[in-house]
């Protein structure tokens, strides 16, 4: 946490059109401690920087959240203070209607990563339901392990394909 503080104080530019901003981004709420998640949220809000993590990417995330915490991922991050207009969660492929509603009410954003989710076979995020509910959704490329070209142009095309595929009723 001290190095995160140093980086914010040294490099973060809060100006409106700044090109250098720092955000706090533990990989996922299931790979770090609850204390680190809470401390990251408190520090981010004290410094006015954004928060980002991966959430509800696959069935294993849902199962782990139930087994370890007795709740769904959306409920878990809400308890940790990880909802609000300063938070963006990557993926959210497996969120349910209640979690969509939570994100809409709290202005929590989602980074949709269709290339990564297709490559890993995670599924297709319910983007239409999110948008209809008022969730802020952006297009993401995820990390290099599941995204070779890291290009938003390709992801934009894949997003269109995912949308059409998800909307098509099964035969």
mmCIF file of C-alpha atoms in Angstrom:
data_model
loop_
_atom_site.group_PDB
_atom_site.id
_atom_site.type_symbol
_atom_site.label_atom_id
_atom_site.label_comp_id
_atom_site.label_asym_id
_atom_site.label_seq_id
_atom_site.Cartn_x
_atom_site.Cartn_y
_atom_site.Cartn_z
ATOM 1 C CA UNK A 1 0.000 0.000 0.000
ATOM 2 C CA UNK A 2 2.872 2.355 0.717
ATOM 3 C CA UNK A 3 4.180 1.974 -2.827
ATOM 4 C CA UNK A 4 0.704 2.627 -4.226
ATOM 5 C CA UNK A 5 0.600 5.801 -2.157
ATOM 6 C CA UNK A 6 4.047 6.809 -3.448
ATOM 7 C CA UNK A 7 2.987 6.247 -7.056
ATOM 8 C CA UNK A 8 -0.207 8.261 -6.638
ATOM 9 C CA UNK A 9 1.627 11.125 -4.971
ATOM 10 C CA UNK A 10 4.410 11.084 -7.566
ATOM 11 C CA UNK A 11 2.598 10.454 -10.831
ATOM 12 C CA UNK A 12 -1.174 10.906 -10.617
ATOM 13 C CA UNK A 13 -2.436 13.986 -12.438
ATOM 14 C CA UNK A 14 -6.032 14.784 -11.413
ATOM 15 C CA UNK A 15 -6.486 17.483 -14.087
ATOM 16 C CA UNK A 16 -9.571 17.063 -16.263
ATOM 17 C CA UNK A 17 -7.803 16.004 -19.459
ATOM 18 C CA UNK A 18 -4.708 14.513 -17.845
ATOM 19 C CA UNK A 19 -2.857 11.837 -19.762
ATOM 20 C CA UNK A 20 -1.245 10.289 -16.682
ATOM 21 C CA UNK A 21 -3.526 8.874 -14.041
ATOM 22 C CA UNK A 22 -3.011 6.193 -11.443
ATOM 23 C CA UNK A 23 -5.696 3.722 -10.412
ATOM 24 C CA UNK A 24 -5.579 1.015 -7.782
ATOM 25 C CA UNK A 25 -6.231 -2.416 -9.246
ATOM 26 C CA UNK A 26 -5.837 -5.620 -7.239
ATOM 27 C CA UNK A 27 -6.122 -8.461 -9.760
ATOM 28 C CA UNK A 28 -9.349 -9.874 -8.342
ATOM 29 C CA UNK A 29 -11.160 -9.809 -5.005
ATOM 30 C CA UNK A 30 -10.583 -13.572 -4.826
ATOM 31 C CA UNK A 31 -6.777 -13.410 -5.093
ATOM 32 C CA UNK A 32 -6.058 -10.853 -2.344
ATOM 33 C CA UNK A 33 -7.180 -10.336 1.236
ATOM 34 C CA UNK A 34 -10.333 -8.527 2.264
ATOM 35 C CA UNK A 35 -8.141 -6.050 4.127
ATOM 36 C CA UNK A 36 -6.206 -5.205 0.964
ATOM 37 C CA UNK A 37 -9.449 -4.638 -0.931
ATOM 38 C CA UNK A 38 -10.814 -2.356 1.815
ATOM 39 C CA UNK A 39 -7.516 -0.483 2.205
ATOM 40 C CA UNK A 40 -7.266 -0.001 -1.568
ATOM 41 C CA UNK A 41 -10.779 1.449 -1.664
ATOM 42 C CA UNK A 42 -10.057 3.786 1.258
ATOM 43 C CA UNK A 43 -6.789 4.992 -0.282
ATOM 44 C CA UNK A 44 -8.314 5.477 -3.732
ATOM 45 C CA UNK A 45 -11.110 7.586 -2.300
ATOM 46 C CA UNK A 46 -8.749 9.606 -0.122
ATOM 47 C CA UNK A 47 -6.675 10.465 -3.216
ATOM 48 C CA UNK A 48 -9.518 10.670 -5.736
ATOM 49 C CA UNK A 49 -8.237 7.853 -7.968
ATOM 50 C CA UNK A 50 -10.205 5.036 -9.558
ATOM 51 C CA UNK A 51 -10.525 1.394 -8.580
ATOM 52 C CA UNK A 52 -10.414 -1.597 -10.913
ATOM 53 C CA UNK A 53 -10.521 -5.367 -10.522
ATOM 54 C CA UNK A 54 -11.771 -8.473 -12.320
ATOM 55 C CA UNK A 55 -15.130 -9.844 -11.227
ATOM 56 C CA UNK A 56 -17.520 -12.717 -11.970
ATOM 57 C CA UNK A 57 -15.519 -13.790 -14.990
ATOM 58 C CA UNK A 58 -16.467 -17.458 -14.922
ATOM 59 C CA UNK A 59 -18.362 -20.158 -13.034
ATOM 60 C CA UNK A 60 -15.371 -20.768 -10.756
ATOM 61 C CA UNK A 61 -15.582 -17.175 -9.483
ATOM 62 C CA UNK A 62 -19.224 -17.665 -8.540
ATOM 63 C CA UNK A 63 -18.546 -21.005 -6.846
ATOM 64 C CA UNK A 64 -15.524 -19.649 -4.946
ATOM 65 C CA UNK A 65 -17.449 -16.601 -3.769
ATOM 66 C CA UNK A 66 -20.267 -18.796 -2.435
ATOM 67 C CA UNK A 67 -17.891 -21.259 -0.770
ATOM 68 C CA UNK A 68 -15.545 -18.700 0.799
ATOM 69 C CA UNK A 69 -17.845 -15.792 1.581
ATOM 70 C CA UNK A 70 -21.374 -17.189 1.436
ATOM 71 C CA UNK A 71 -22.469 -14.657 -1.152
ATOM 72 C CA UNK A 72 -22.305 -13.744 -4.818
ATOM 73 C CA UNK A 73 -19.431 -11.620 -6.156
ATOM 74 C CA UNK A 74 -21.550 -8.462 -6.406
ATOM 75 C CA UNK A 75 -22.605 -8.739 -2.773
ATOM 76 C CA UNK A 76 -19.014 -9.398 -1.756
ATOM 77 C CA UNK A 77 -17.572 -6.345 -3.494
ATOM 78 C CA UNK A 78 -20.384 -4.211 -2.117
ATOM 79 C CA UNK A 79 -19.418 -5.306 1.406
ATOM 80 C CA UNK A 80 -15.805 -4.368 0.649
ATOM 81 C CA UNK A 81 -16.721 -0.873 -0.575
ATOM 82 C CA UNK A 82 -16.001 -1.699 -4.197
ATOM 83 C CA UNK A 83 -19.067 -0.161 -5.824
ATOM 84 C CA UNK A 84 -19.507 3.434 -6.924
ATOM 85 C CA UNK A 85 -18.795 5.781 -9.797
ATOM 86 C CA UNK A 86 -15.053 5.420 -9.187
ATOM 87 C CA UNK A 87 -15.093 1.618 -9.705
ATOM 88 C CA UNK A 88 -14.787 -0.419 -12.914
ATOM 89 C CA UNK A 89 -15.027 -4.213 -12.847
ATOM 90 C CA UNK A 90 -13.641 -6.205 -15.772
ATOM 91 C CA UNK A 91 -15.682 -9.021 -17.332
ATOM 92 C CA UNK A 92 -18.835 -9.498 -15.200
ATOM 93 C CA UNK A 93 -19.801 -12.378 -17.474
ATOM 94 C CA UNK A 94 -21.648 -14.222 -14.710
ATOM 95 C CA UNK A 95 -23.407 -11.411 -12.845
ATOM 96 C CA UNK A 96 -27.115 -11.851 -12.196
ATOM 97 C CA UNK A 97 -30.001 -9.379 -12.368
ATOM 98 C CA UNK A 98 -29.540 -8.283 -8.746
ATOM 99 C CA UNK A 99 -25.886 -7.473 -9.385
ATOM 100 C CA UNK A 100 -26.789 -5.612 -12.570
ATOM 101 C CA UNK A 101 -29.242 -3.567 -10.500
ATOM 102 C CA UNK A 102 -26.599 -2.926 -7.830
ATOM 103 C CA UNK A 103 -24.136 -1.635 -10.411
ATOM 104 C CA UNK A 104 -26.803 0.564 -11.993
ATOM 105 C CA UNK A 105 -27.861 2.060 -8.632
ATOM 106 C CA UNK A 106 -24.279 2.750 -7.581
ATOM 107 C CA UNK A 107 -22.975 3.921 -10.999
ATOM 108 C CA UNK A 108 -20.392 1.131 -10.925
ATOM 109 C CA UNK A 109 -18.822 0.551 -14.341
ATOM 110 C CA UNK A 110 -18.028 -2.629 -16.244
ATOM 111 C CA UNK A 111 -15.181 -3.178 -18.701
ATOM 112 C CA UNK A 112 -16.518 -5.673 -21.258
ATOM 113 C CA UNK A 113 -13.700 -7.896 -22.567
ATOM 114 C CA UNK A 114 -15.263 -10.022 -25.337
ATOM 115 C CA UNK A 115 -11.988 -11.251 -26.852
ATOM 116 C CA UNK A 116 -10.674 -12.587 -23.568
ATOM 117 C CA UNK A 117 -14.013 -14.083 -22.581
ATOM 118 C CA UNK A 118 -14.346 -15.876 -25.931
ATOM 119 C CA UNK A 119 -10.768 -17.125 -25.850
ATOM 120 C CA UNK A 120 -11.160 -18.489 -22.329
ATOM 121 C CA UNK A 121 -14.662 -19.826 -22.954
ATOM 122 C CA UNK A 122 -16.045 -17.822 -20.027
ATOM 123 C CA UNK A 123 -19.240 -16.868 -21.801
ATOM 124 C CA UNK A 124 -20.739 -13.610 -22.967
ATOM 125 C CA UNK A 125 -21.503 -10.845 -20.513
ATOM 126 C CA UNK A 126 -25.136 -9.678 -20.323
ATOM 127 C CA UNK A 127 -24.285 -6.293 -21.815
ATOM 128 C CA UNK A 128 -27.784 -5.563 -23.132
ATOM 129 C CA UNK A 129 -29.258 -6.118 -19.659
ATOM 130 C CA UNK A 130 -26.539 -3.933 -18.140
ATOM 131 C CA UNK A 131 -27.110 -1.110 -20.613
ATOM 132 C CA UNK A 132 -30.905 -1.336 -20.259
ATOM 133 C CA UNK A 133 -30.483 -0.999 -16.480
ATOM 134 C CA UNK A 134 -28.173 1.998 -16.864
ATOM 135 C CA UNK A 135 -24.823 0.380 -16.046
ATOM 136 C CA UNK A 136 -21.858 2.201 -17.561
ATOM 137 C CA UNK A 137 -20.125 -0.257 -19.913
ATOM 138 C CA UNK A 138 -16.811 0.249 -21.671
ATOM 139 C CA UNK A 139 -14.834 -1.965 -24.008
ATOM 140 C CA UNK A 140 -11.734 -3.634 -22.580
ATOM 141 C CA UNK A 141 -8.943 -5.791 -23.930
ATOM 142 C CA UNK A 142 -7.880 -7.629 -20.727
ATOM 143 C CA UNK A 143 -4.296 -8.754 -20.151
ATOM 144 C CA UNK A 144 -1.791 -10.280 -22.538
ATOM 145 C CA UNK A 145 -2.354 -13.833 -21.272
ATOM 146 C CA UNK A 146 -5.795 -13.929 -22.871
ATOM 147 C CA UNK A 147 -5.554 -11.237 -25.514
ATOM 148 C CA UNK A 148 -2.835 -11.416 -28.133
ATOM 149 C CA UNK A 149 -3.303 -8.214 -30.165
ATOM 150 C CA UNK A 150 -4.644 -5.922 -27.377
ATOM 151 C CA UNK A 151 -6.543 -3.875 -29.943
ATOM 152 C CA UNK A 152 -9.878 -2.229 -29.234
ATOM 153 C CA UNK A 153 -10.763 -2.274 -32.942
ATOM 154 C CA UNK A 154 -10.785 -6.060 -33.003
ATOM 155 C CA UNK A 155 -12.676 -6.158 -29.699
ATOM 156 C CA UNK A 156 -15.283 -3.813 -31.146
ATOM 157 C CA UNK A 157 -15.932 -6.252 -33.973
ATOM 158 C CA UNK A 158 -16.064 -9.173 -31.549
ATOM 159 C CA UNK A 159 -18.489 -7.231 -29.351
ATOM 160 C CA UNK A 160 -20.866 -6.930 -32.289
ATOM 161 C CA UNK A 161 -20.591 -10.678 -32.931
ATOM 162 C CA UNK A 162 -21.202 -11.479 -29.257
ATOM 163 C CA UNK A 163 -24.255 -9.282 -29.207
ATOM 164 C CA UNK A 164 -25.761 -11.025 -32.206
ATOM 165 C CA UNK A 165 -24.896 -14.485 -30.881
ATOM 166 C CA UNK A 166 -26.352 -13.848 -27.412
ATOM 167 C CA UNK A 167 -29.565 -12.435 -28.904
ATOM 168 C CA UNK A 168 -30.116 -15.473 -31.134
ATOM 169 C CA UNK A 169 -32.482 -17.996 -29.520
ATOM 170 C CA UNK A 170 -31.239 -21.576 -29.350
ATOM 171 C CA UNK A 171 -32.398 -23.904 -32.116
#
